[in-house]
Backbone as a ProteinNet text record, in pm:
[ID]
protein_1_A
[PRIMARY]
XXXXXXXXXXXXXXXXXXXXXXXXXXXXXXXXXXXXXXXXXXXXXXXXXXXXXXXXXXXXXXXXXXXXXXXXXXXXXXXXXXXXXXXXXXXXXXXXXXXXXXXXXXXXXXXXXXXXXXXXXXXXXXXXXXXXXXXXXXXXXXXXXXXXXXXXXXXXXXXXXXXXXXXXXXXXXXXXXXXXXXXXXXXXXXXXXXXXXXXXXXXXXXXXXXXXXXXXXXXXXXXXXXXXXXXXXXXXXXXXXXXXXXXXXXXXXXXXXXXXXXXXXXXXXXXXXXXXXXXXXXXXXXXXXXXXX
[TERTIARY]
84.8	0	87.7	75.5	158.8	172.8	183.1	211.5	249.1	118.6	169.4	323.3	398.3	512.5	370.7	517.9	456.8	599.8	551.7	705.1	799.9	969.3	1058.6	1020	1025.4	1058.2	1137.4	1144.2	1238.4	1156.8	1169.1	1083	1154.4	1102.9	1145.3	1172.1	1038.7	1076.4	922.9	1024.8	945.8	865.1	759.1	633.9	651.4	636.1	588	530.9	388	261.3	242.6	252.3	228.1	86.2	44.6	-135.5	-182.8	-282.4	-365.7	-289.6	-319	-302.7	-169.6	-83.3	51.3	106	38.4	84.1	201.2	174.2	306.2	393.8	374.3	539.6	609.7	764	872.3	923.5	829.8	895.3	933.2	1013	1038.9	932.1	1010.2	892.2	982.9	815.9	928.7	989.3	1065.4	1159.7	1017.9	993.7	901	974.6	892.2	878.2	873.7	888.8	878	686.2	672.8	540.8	562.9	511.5	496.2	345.8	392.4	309.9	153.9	162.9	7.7	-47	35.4	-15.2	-45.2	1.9	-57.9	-191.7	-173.4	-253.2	-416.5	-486.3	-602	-643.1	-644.3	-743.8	-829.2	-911.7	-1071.9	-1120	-1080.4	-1129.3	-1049.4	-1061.5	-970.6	-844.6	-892.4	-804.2	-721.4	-829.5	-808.1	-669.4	-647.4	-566.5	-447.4	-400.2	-273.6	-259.2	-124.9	-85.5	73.4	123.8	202.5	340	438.7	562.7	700.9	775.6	946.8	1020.5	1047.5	1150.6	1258.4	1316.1	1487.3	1436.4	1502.9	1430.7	1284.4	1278.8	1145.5	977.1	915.4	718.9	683.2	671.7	561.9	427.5	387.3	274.8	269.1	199.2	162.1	26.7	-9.9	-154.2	-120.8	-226.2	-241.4	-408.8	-386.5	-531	-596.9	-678.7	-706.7	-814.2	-910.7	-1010	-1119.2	-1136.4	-1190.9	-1240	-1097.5	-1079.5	-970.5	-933.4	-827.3	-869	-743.9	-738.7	-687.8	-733.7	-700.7	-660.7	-523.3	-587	-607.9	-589.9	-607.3	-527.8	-510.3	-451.9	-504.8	-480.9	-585.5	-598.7	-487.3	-513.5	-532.5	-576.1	-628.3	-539.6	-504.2	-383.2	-435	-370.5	-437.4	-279.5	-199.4	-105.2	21.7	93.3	233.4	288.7	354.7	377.8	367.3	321.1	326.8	412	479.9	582	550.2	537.8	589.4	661.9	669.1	786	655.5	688.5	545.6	649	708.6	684.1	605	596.2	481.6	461.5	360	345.8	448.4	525.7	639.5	532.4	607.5	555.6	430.6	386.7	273.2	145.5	199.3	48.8	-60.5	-114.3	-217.5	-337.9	-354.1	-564.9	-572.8	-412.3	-401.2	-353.1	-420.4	-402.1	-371.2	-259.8	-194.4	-212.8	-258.9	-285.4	-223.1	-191	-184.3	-225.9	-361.8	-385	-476.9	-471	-508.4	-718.5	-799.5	-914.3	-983.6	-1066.9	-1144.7	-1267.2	-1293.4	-1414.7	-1545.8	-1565.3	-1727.4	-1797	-1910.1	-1972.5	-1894.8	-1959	-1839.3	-1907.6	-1982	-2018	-1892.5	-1805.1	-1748.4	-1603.4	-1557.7	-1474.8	-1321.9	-1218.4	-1114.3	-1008.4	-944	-872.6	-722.8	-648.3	-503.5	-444.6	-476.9	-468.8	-331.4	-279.3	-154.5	-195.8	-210	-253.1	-137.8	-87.6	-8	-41.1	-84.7	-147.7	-63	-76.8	-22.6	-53.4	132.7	149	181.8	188.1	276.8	398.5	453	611.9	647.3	779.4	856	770.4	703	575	651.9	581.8	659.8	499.4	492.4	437.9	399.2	256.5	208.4	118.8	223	164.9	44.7	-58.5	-163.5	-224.7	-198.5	-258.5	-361.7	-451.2	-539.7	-569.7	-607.4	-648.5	-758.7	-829.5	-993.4	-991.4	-1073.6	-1058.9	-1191.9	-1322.7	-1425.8	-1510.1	-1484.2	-1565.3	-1528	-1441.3	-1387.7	-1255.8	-1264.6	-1142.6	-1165	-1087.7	-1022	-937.8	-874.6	-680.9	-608.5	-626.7	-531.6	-375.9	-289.9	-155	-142.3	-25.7	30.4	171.3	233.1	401.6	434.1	534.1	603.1	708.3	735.4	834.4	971	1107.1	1234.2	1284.1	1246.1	1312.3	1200.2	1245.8	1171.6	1067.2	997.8	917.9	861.1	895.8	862.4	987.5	1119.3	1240	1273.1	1208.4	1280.3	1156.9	1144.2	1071.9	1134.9	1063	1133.9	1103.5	1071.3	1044.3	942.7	856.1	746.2	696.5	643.4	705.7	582.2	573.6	443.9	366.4	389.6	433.5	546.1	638	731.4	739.3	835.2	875.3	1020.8	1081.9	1203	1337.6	1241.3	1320.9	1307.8	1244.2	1226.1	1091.5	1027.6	917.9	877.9	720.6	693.7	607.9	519.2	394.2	357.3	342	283.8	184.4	82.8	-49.9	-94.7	-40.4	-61	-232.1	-163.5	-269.9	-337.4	-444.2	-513.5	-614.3	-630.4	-770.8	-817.1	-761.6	-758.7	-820	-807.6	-819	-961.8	-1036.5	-1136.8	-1135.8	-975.1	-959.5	-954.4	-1060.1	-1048.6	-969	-935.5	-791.6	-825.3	-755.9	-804.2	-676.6	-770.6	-716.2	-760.3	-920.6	-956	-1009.4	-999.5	-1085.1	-929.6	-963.1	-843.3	-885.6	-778.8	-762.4	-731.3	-743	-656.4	-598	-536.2	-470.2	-476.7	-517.6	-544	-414	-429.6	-370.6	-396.8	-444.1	-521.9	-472.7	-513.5	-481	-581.1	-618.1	-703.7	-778.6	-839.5	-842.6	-929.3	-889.7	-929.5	-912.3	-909.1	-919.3	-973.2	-1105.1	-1205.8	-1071.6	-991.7	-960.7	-814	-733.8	-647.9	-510.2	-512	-354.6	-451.7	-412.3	-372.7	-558.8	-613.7	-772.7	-846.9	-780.1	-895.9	-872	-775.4	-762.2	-669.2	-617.5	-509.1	-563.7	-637.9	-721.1	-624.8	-709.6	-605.6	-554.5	-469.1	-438.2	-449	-551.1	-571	-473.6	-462	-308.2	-233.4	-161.1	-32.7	-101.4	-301.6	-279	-225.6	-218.1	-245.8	-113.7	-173	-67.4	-38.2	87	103.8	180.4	178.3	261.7	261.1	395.5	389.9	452.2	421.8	416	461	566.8	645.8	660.4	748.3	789.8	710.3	589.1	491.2	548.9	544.6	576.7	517.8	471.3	455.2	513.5	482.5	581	444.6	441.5	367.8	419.6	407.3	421.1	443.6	575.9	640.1	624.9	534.2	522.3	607.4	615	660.2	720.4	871.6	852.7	743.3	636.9	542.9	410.1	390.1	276.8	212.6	109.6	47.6	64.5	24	5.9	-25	68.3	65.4	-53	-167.9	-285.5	-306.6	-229.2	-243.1	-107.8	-52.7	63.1	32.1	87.3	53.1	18.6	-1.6	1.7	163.4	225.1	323.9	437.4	415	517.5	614.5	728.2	818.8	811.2	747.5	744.3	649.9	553.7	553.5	593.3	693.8	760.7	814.6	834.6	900.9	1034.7	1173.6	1257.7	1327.2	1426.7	1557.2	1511.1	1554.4	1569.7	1412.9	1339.3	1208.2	1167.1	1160.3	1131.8	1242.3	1350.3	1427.7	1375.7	1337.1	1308.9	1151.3	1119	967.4	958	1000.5	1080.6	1128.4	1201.4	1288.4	1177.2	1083.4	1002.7	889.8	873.3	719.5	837.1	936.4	966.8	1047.1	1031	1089.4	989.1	892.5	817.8	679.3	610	500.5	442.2	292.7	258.3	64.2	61.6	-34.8	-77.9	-138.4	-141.7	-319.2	-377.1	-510.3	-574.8	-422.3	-461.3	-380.9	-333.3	-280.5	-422	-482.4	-586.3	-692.9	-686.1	-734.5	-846.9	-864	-949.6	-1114.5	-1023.2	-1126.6	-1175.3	-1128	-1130.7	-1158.2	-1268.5	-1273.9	-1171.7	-1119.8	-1014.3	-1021.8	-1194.4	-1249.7	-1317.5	-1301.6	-1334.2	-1260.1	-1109.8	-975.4	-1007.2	-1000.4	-1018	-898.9	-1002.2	-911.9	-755.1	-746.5	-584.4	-498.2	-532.5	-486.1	-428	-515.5	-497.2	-380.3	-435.5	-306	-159.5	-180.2	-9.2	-0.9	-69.8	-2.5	14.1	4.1	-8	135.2	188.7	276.5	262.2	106	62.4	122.3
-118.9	0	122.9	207.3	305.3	439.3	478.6	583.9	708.5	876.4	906.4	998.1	1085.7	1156.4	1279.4	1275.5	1392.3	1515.5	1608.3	1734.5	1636.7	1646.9	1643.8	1812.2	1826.7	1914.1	1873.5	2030	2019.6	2134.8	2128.3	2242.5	2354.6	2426.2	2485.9	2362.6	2377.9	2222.9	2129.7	2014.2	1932.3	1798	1792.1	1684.1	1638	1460.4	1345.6	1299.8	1288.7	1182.2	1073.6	965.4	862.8	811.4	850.2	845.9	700.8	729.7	582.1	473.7	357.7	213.2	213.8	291.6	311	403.7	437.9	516.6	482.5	360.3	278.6	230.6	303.2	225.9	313	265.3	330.6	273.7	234.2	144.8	196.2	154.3	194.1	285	430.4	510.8	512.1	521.5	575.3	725.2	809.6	869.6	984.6	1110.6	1222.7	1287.7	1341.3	1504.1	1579.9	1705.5	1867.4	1894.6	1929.9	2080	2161	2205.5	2391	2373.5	2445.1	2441.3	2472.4	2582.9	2628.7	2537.4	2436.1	2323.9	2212.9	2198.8	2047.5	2106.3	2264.9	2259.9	2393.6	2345.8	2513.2	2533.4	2657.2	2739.9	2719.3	2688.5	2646.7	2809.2	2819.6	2949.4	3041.7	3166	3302.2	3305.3	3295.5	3334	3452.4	3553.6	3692.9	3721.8	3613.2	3580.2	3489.8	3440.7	3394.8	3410.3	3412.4	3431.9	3328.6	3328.2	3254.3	3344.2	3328	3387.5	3294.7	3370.1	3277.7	3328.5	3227	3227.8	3187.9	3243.4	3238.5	3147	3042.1	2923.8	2882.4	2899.9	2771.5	2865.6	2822.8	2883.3	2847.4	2935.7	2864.2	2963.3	2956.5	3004	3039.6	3176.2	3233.9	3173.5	3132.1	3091.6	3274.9	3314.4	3414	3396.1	3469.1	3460.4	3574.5	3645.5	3790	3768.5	3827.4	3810	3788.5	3792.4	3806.5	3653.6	3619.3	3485.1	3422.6	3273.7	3202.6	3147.5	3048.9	3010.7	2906.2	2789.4	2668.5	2643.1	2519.4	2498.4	2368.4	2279.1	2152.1	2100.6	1964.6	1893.4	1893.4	1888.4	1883.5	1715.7	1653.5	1455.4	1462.7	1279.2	1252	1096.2	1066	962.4	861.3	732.4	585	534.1	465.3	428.7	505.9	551.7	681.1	738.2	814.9	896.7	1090.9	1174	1294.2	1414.8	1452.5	1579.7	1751.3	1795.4	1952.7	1989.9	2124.6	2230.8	2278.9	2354.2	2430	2503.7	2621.3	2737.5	2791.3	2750.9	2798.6	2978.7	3001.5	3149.2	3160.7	3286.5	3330.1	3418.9	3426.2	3509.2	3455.3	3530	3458.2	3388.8	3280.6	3238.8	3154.3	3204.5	3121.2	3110.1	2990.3	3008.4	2923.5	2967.1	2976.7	2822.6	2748	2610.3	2628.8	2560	2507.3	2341.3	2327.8	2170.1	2121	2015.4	1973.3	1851.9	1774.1	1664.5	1606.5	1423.5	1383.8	1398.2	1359.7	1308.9	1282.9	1147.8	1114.8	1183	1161	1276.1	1211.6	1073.8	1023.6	1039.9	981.7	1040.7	1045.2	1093.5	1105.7	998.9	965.9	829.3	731.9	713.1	607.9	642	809.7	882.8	827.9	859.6	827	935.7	961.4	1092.6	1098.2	1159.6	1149	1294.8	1322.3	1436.6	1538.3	1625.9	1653.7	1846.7	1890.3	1991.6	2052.5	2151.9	2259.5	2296.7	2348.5	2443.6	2519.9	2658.6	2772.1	2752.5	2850.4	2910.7	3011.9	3064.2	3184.8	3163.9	3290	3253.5	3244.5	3144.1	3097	2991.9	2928.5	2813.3	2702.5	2571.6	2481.8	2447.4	2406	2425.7	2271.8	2231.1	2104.3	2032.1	1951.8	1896.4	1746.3	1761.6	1699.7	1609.7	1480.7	1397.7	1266.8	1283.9	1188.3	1082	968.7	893.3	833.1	831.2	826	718.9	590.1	501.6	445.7	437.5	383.4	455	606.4	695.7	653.6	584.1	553.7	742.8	717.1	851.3	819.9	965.6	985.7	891.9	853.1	808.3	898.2	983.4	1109.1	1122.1	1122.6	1129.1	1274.7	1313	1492.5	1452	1576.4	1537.2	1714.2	1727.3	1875.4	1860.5	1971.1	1931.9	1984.1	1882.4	1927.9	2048.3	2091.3	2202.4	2322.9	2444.9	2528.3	2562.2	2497.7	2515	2637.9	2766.6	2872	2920	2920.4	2965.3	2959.3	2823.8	2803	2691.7	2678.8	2570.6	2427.6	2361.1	2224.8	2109.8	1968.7	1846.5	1797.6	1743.3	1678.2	1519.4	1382.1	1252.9	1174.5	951.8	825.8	819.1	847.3	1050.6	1116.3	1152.8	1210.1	1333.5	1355.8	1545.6	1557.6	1672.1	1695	1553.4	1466.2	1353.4	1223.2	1231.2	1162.6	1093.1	937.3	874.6	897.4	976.9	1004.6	870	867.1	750.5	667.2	547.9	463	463.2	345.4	288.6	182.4	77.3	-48	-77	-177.5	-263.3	-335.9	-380.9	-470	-505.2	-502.7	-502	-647.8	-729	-876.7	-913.7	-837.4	-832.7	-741.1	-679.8	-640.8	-472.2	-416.5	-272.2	-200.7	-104.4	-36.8	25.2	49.7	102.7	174.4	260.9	338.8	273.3	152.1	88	107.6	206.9	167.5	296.4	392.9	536.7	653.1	724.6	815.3	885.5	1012.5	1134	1190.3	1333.8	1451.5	1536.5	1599.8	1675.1	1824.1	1836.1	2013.6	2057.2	2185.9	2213.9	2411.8	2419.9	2513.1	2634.7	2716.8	2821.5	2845.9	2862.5	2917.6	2944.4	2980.3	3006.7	2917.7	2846.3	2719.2	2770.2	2931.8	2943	2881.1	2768.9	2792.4	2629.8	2624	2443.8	2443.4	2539	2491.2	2504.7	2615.6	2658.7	2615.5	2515.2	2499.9	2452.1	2433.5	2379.2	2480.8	2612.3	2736.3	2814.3	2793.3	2870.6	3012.1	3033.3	3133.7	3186.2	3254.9	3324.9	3372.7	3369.1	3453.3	3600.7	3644.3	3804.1	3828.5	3934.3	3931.5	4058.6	4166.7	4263.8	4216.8	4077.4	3996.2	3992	4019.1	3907.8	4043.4	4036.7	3878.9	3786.2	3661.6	3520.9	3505.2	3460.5	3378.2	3264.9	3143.2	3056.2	3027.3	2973.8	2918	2791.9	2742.6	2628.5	2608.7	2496.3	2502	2317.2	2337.8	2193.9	2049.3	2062	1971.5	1863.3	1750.4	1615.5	1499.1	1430.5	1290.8	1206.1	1068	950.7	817.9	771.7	658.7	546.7	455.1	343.6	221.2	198.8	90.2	-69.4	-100.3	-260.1	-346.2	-476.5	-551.5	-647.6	-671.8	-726.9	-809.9	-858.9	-981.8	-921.7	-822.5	-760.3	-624.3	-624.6	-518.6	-383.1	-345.2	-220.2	-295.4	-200.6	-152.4	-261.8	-193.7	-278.9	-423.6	-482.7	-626	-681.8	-635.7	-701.6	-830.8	-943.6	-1000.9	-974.4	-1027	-1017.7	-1114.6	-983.6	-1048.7	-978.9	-887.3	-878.3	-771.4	-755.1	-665.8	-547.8	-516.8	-407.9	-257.4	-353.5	-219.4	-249.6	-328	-394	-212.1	-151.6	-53.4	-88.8	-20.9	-37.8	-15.1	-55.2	-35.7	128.7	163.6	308.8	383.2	345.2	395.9	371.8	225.1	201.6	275.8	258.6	361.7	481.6	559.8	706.5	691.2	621.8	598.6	603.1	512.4	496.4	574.5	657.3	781.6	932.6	932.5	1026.8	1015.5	886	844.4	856.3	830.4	832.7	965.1	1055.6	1223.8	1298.7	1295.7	1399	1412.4	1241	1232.6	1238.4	1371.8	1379.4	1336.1	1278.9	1188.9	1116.8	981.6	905.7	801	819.7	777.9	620	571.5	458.2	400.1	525.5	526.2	633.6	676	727.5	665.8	662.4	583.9	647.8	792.1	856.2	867.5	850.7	883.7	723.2	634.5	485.2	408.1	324.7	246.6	119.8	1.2	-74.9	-198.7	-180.3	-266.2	-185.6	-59.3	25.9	91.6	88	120.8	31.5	102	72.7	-44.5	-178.2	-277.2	-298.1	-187.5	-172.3	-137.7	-76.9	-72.5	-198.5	-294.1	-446	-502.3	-514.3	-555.9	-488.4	-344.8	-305.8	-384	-348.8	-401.8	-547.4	-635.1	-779.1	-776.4	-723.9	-702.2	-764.7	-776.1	-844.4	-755.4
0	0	0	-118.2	-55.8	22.7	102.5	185.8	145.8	197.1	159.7	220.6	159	220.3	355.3	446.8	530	558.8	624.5	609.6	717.9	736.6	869.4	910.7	1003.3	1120.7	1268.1	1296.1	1469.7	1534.2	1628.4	1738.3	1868.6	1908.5	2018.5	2138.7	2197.3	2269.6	2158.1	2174.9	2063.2	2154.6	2075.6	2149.1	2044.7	2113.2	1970.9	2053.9	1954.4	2009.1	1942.9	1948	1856.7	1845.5	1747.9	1749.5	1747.4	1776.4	1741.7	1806.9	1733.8	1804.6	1824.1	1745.9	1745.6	1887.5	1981.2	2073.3	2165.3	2148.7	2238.5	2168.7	2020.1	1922.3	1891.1	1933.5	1877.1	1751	1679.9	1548.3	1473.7	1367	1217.5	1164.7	1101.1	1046.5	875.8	822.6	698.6	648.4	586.6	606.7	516.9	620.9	561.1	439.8	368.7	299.7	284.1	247.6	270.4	236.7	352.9	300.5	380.9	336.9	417.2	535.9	687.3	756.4	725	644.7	616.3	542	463.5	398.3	475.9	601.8	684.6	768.2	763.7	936.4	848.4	946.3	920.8	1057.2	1013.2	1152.6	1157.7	1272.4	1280.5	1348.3	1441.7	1535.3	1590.9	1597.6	1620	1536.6	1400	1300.6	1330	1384.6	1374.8	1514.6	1573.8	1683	1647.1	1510	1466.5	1391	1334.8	1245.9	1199.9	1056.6	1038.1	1028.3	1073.1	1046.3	942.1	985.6	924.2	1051.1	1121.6	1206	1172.2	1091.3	1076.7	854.3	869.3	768.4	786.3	948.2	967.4	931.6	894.3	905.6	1049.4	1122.6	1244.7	1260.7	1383.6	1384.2	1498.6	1544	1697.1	1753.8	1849.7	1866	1981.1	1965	2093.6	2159.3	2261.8	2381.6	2451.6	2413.1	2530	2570.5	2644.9	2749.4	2605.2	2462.3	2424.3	2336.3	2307.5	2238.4	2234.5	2275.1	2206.6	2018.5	2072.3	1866.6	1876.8	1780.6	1775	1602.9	1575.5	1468.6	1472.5	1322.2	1318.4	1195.8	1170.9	1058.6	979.9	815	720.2	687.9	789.2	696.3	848	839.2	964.3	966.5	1061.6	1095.6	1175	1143.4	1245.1	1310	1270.9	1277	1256.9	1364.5	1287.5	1363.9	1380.4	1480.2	1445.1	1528.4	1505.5	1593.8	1538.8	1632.2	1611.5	1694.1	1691.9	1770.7	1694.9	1836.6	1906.4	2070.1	2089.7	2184	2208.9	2288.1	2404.5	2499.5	2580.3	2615	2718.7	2766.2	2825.2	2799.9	2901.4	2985.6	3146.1	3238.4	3320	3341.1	3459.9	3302.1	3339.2	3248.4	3336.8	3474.9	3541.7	3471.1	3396.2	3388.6	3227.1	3191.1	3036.3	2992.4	2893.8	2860.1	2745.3	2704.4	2532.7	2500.7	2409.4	2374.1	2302.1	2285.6	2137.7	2138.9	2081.5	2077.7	1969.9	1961.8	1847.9	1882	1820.7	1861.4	1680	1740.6	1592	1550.8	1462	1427.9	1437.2	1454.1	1493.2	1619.5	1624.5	1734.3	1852.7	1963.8	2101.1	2164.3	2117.1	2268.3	2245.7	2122.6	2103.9	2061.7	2128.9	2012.9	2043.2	2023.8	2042.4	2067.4	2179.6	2171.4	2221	2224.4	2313.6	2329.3	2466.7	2547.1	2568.3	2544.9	2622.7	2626.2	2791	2803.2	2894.9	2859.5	2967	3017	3161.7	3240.9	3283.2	3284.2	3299.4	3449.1	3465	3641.4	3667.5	3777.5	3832.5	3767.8	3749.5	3702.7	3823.8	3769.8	3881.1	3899.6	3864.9	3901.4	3787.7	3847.4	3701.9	3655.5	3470.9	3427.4	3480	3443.2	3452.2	3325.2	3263.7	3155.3	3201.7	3170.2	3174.4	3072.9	3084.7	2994.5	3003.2	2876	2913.6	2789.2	2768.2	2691.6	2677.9	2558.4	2530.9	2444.2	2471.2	2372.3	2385.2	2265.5	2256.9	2347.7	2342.9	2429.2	2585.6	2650.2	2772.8	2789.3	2901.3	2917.3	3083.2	3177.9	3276.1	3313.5	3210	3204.9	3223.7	3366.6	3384.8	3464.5	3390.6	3412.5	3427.5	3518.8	3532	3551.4	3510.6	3555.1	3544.9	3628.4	3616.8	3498.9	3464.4	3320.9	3417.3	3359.7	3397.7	3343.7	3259.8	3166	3190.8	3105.1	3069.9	2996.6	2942.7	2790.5	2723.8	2808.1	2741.6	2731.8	2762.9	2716.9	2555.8	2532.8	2378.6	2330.2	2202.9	2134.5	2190.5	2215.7	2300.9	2213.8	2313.9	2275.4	2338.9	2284.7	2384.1	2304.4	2413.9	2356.6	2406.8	2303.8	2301.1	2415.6	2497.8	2457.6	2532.5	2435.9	2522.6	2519.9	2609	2622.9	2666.8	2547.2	2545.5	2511.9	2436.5	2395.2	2471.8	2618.6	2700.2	2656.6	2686.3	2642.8	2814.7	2855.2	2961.9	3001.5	2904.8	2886.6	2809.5	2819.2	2714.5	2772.2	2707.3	2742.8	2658.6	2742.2	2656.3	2600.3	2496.6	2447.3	2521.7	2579.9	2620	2619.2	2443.6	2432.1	2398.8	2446.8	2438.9	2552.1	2648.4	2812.8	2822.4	2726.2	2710.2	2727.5	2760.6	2790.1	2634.9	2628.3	2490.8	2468.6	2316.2	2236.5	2084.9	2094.2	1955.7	1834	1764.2	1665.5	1511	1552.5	1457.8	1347.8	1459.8	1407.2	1407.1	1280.3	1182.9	1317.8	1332.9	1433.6	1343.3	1391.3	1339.9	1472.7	1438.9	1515.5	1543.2	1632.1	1703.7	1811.9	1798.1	1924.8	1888.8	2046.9	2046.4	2216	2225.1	2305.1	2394.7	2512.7	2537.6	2675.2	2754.6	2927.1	3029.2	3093.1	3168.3	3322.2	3297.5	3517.5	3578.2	3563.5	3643.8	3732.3	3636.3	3674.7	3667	3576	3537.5	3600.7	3704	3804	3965.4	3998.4	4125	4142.3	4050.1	4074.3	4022.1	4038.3	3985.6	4090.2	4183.8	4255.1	4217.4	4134.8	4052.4	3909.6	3940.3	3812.5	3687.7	3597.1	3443.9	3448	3450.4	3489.7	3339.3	3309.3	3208.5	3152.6	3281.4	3206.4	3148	3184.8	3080	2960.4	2903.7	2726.4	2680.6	2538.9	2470.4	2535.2	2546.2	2569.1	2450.3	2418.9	2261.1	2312.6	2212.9	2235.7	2082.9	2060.8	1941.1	1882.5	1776.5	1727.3	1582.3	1575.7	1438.5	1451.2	1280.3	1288.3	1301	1249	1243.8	1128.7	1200.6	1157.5	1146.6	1081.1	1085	992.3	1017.9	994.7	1035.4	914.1	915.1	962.9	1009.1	1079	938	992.6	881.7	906.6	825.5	897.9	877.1	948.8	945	789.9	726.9	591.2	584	483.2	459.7	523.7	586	682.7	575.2	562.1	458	519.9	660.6	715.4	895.3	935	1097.2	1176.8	1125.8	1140.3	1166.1	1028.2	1032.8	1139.1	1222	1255.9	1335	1389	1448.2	1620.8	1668.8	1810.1	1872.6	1932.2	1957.9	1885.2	1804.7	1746.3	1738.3	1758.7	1829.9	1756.5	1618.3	1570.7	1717.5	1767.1	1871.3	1998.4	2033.5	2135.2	2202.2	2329.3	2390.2	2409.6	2365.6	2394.4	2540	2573.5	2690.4	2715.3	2639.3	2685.9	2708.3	2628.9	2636.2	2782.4	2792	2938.1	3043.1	3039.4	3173.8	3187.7	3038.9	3059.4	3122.5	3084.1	3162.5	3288.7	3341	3493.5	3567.1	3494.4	3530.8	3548.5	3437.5	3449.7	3585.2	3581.7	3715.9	3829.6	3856.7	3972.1	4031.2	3911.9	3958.6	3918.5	3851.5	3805.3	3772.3	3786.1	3788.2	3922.8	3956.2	4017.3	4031	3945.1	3967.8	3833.9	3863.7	3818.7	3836.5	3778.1	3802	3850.4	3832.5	3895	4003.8	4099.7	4187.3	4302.1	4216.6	4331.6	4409.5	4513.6	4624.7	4641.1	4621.2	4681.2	4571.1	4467.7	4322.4	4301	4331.8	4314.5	4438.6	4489.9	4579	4513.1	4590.2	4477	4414.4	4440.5	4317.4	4236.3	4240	4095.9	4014.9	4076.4	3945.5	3789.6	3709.5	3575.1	3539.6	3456.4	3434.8	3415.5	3340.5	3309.6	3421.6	3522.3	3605.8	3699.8	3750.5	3789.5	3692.7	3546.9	3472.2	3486.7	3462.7	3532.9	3611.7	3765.1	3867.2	3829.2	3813.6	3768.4	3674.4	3626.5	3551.3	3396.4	3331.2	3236.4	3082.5
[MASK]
+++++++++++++++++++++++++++++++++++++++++++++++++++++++++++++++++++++++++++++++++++++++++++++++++++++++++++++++++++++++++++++++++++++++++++++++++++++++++++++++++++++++++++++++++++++++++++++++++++++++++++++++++++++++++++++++++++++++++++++++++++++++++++++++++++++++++++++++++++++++++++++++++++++

């Protein structure tokens, strides 16, 4: 079947999400193409609030935010199997209230939708930022992971990762849909990532309102990437692989950095909550971690 090309890019700090059923593979991608940003992505809302630049060689884009409106955009293809990267920039300065996204979700109904979460929540400066993630599979969700980031992410365009951040793999989320836990195997995503004000929830619960003297907020976003998922020789597509088979196997290092991230920087974990969960009502996958399945 053939595949088509997508742009290489690099980022300020750079996020790779690996969409779809592929979220937990570091496999073989095949080698992208050049387009131009305004060619992968469109504005859905507060056009009148971004705009596209040239930073140096690169096209990126400002998302900005004032008491009046944020701005989101989106992908123009929609992805099952692959992996996807950007740069993203966060708010410099006090950004309390203020959320940056970037995430996949499918376009059919929502009782059954499929999504993969990664939200920044703005702090006091001098505050560390708190990246927030969640996973939606067959209309299932509150798979909520948080972690403080080691670095800066509004200093410079970074890295963010299956999902990692700054090169590091923070999270997987296995397969187990054999085990009856749902998985987005089967429904295309596209990709958003959007700007915009979440006081009521988003610094410290809602307790740290949006100072709205700092807008406009901008953050910005370059270097949009994807990379289709290379199957196995004798295997048609991603899809058909067998069960079992090391093409989405997690590597050595994937797992240490995993390890390394939950045990310095993850500050909660949803199936570690006692309080939200009596502990025969933690969600199946949870039992299986612990089980080491």
């Amino acid at each position: 079947m053939a595949l088509p090309c997508r742009s290489p890019t690099k980022l300020y700090s750079n996020l790779l999400l690996v969409a779809g059923a592929a979220l937990l593979v570091v496999g073989s991608m095949m080698q992208p193409c050049a387009a131009t940003l305004d060619e992968q992505i469109e504005l859905i809302w507060g056009a009148s609030h971004t705009y596209f630049f040239m930073d140096g060689d690169t096209e990126s884009l400002a998302l900005s935010l004032d008491e009046q409106q944020g701005s989101c955009f989106r992908s123009r293809d929609t992805y099952l199997y692959g992996s996807i990267s950007m740069d993203i920039k966060l708010v410099e300065g006090n950004s309390a209230g203020v959320v940056a996204t970037i995430y996949t979700i499918s376009e059919g109904p929502w009782s059954y939708h499929d999504e993969i979460d990664l939200e920044f929540l703005g702090n006091l400066t001098g505050e560390p930022i708190t990246l927030h993630t969640n996973i939606f599979a067959n209309g299932v969700g509150g798979r909520e992971e948080q972690y403080y980031l080691w670095f800066d992410p509004t200093a410079d365009l970074g890295m963010y990762i299956i999902i990692r951040v700054d090169g590091k793999a923070i999270r997987a989320f296995k397969n187990y849909e054999d085990q009856g836990v749902p998985f987005p195997t089967w429904q295309q995503q596209r990709v958003y990532g959007s700007l915009w004000d979440a006081d009521e929830w988003a610094t410290q619960g809602g307790a740290v309102k949006t100072d709205w003297s700092n807008a406009p907020f901008v953050a910005y976003y370059r270097n949009y990437n994807t990379t289709w998922c290379q199957p196995s020789p004798g295997v048609s597509w991603c899809g058909a692989e067998p069960k079992g088979s090391p093409r989405f196997d997690l590597d050595t290092q994937t797992l240490a950095d995993i390890q390394w991230v939950n045990a310095n920087y993850r500050i909660y974990d949803y199936c570690s909550d006692h309080k939200r969960f009596n502990e025969s009502e933690f969600p199946k996958e949870c039992y299986l971690q612990r089980a080491g399945v």
